[in-house]
Coordinates of C-alpha atoms in Angstrom, one line a residue:
X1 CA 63.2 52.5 -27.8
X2 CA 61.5 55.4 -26.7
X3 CA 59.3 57.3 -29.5
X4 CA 58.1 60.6 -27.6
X5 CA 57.4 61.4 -24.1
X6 CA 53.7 62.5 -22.9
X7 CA 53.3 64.3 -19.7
X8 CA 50.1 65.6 -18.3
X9 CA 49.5 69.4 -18.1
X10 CA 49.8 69.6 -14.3
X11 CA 53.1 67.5 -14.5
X12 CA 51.0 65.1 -12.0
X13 CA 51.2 61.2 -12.3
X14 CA 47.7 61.0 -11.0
X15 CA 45.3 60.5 -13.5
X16 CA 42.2 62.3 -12.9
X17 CA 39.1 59.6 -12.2
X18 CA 35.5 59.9 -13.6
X19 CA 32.9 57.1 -13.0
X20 CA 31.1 57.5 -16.5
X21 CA 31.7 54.3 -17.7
X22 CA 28.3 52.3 -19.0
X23 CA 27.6 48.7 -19.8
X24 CA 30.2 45.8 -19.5
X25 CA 33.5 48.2 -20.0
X26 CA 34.9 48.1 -16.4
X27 CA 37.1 51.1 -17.3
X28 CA 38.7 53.0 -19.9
X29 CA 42.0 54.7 -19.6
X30 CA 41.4 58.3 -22.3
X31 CA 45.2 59.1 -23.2
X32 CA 45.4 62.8 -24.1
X33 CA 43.1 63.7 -21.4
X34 CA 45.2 61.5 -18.7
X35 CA 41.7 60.2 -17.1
X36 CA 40.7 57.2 -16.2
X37 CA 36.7 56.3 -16.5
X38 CA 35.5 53.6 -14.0
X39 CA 32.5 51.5 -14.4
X40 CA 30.7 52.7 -11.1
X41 CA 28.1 49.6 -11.4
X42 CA 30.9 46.9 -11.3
X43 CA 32.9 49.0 -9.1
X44 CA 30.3 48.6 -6.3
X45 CA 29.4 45.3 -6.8
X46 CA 33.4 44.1 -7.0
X47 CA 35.2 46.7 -5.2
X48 CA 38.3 44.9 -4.2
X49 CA 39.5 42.8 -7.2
X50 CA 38.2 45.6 -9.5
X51 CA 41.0 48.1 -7.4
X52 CA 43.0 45.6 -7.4
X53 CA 42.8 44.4 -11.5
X54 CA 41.0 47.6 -13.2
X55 CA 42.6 50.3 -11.8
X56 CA 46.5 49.1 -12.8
X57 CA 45.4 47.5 -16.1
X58 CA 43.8 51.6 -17.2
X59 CA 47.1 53.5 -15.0
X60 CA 49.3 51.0 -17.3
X61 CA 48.0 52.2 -20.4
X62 CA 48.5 56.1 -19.0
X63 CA 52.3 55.6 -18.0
X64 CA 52.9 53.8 -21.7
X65 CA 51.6 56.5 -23.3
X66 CA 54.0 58.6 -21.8
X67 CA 56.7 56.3 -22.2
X68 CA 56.0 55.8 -25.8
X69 CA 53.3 57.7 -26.9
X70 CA 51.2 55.6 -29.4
X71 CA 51.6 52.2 -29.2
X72 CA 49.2 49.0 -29.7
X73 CA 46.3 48.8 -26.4
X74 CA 47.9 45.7 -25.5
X75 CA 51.1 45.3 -27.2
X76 CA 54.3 44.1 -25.7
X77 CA 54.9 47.7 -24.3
X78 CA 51.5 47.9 -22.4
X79 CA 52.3 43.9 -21.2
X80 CA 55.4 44.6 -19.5
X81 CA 54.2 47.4 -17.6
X82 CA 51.8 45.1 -16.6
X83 CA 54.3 42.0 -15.8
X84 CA 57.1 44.1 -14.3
X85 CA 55.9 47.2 -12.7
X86 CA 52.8 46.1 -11.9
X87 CA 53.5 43.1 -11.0
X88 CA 50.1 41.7 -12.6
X89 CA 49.4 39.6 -15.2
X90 CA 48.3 41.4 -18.5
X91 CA 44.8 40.0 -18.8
X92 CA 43.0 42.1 -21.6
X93 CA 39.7 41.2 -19.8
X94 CA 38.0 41.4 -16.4
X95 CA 35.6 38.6 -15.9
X96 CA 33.0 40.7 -14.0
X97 CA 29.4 39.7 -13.9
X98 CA 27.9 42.5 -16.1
X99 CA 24.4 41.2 -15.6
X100 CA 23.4 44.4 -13.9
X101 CA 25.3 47.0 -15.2
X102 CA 24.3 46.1 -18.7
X103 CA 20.8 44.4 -18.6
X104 CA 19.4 48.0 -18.4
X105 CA 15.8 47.9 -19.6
X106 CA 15.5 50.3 -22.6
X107 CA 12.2 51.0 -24.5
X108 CA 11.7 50.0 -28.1
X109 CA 9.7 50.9 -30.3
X110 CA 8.2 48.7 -33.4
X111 CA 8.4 49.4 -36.7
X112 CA 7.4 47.5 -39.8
X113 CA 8.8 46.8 -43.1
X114 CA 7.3 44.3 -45.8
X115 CA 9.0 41.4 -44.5
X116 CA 8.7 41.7 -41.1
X117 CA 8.9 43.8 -37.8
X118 CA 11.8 45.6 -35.9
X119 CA 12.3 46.6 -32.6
X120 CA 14.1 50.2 -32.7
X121 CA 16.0 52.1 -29.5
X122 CA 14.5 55.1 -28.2
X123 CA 17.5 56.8 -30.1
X124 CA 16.7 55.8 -33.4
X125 CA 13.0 56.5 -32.7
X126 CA 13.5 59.9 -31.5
X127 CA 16.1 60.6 -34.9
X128 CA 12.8 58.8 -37.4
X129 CA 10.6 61.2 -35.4
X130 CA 11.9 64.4 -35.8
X131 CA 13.1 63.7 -39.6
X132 CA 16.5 63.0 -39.3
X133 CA 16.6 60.0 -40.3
X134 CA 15.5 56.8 -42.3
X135 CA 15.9 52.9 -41.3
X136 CA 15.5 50.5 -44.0
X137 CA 15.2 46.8 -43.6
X138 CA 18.5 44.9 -44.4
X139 CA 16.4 41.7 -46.1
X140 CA 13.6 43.5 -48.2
X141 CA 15.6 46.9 -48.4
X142 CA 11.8 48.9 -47.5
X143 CA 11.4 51.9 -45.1
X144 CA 10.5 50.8 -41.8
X145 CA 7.3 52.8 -40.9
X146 CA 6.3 52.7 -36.9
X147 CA 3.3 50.6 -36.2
X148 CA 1.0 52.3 -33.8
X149 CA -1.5 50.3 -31.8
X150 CA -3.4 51.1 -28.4
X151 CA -0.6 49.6 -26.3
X152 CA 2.3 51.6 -28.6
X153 CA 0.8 54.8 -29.2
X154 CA 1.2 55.7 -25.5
X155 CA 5.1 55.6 -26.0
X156 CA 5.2 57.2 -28.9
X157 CA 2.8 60.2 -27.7
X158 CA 5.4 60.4 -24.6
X159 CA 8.4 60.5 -27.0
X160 CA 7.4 63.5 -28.8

């Protein structure tokens, strides 16, 4: 049974593509918008299968959505487009090699606690630095405080 019928602005079936998809996600279909956001790392490196596997599986979700408007990700609605239409089988996963796309080398910085020492991401070092925010050690409960050392001080100079 059909809840409620979605159809994009332009009337188009064509999704509009972006390629600003990070990490291990090879792609993510964004409902109300009607885009599609494609992994541009595993793209490249798995152009045919990911056309042939990535781009249905995210198109699926968009044409459910304006079949049925909200519905489970990857419930019985979202399978059968899959199975029937597609003519695919509904795998939730791809089985990609991420290594590259999500081995991306991000600083950390070190901070300190009474128990012992964390590495923190350039995000959460950036919020401590400009007051916004405290991290506290999940075992002793203390503020973390930044160690700064000859070979640290260097990225924490640049961070400012």
């Amino acid at each position: 049974m059909l809840k409620q019928r979605y159809y994009p602005d332009n009337r188009s079936l064509l999704p509009i593509l972006s390629f600003k998809q990070r990490g291990q996600t090879a792609g993510t279909a964004h409902l109300q918008k009607w885009e599609i956001r494609l992994n541009p790392i595993l793209l490249a490196e798995n152009s045919t299968s990911f056309i042939d596997e990535v781009l249905p599986h995210e198109y699926a979700h968009l044409l459910v959505y304006a079949l049925y408007g909200r519905v489970q990700p990857h419930g019985k609605e979202w399978q059968q487009m899959m199975e029937y239409v597609m003519n695919l089988p509904a795998k939730r996963t791809h089985q990609f090699d991420t290594a590259r796309s999500s081995t991306k080398q991000y600083r950390r910085f070190t901070y300190q606690c009474d128990c012992q020492t964390h590495q923190l991401t350039a995000i959460r070092h950036n919020r401590f630095q400009q007051g916004k925010a405290q991290y506290h050690c999940r075992q002793c409960g203390q503020i973390l405080k930044p160690i700064v050392d000859s070979t640290t001080s260097q990225n924490f100079e640049s961070s400012r």
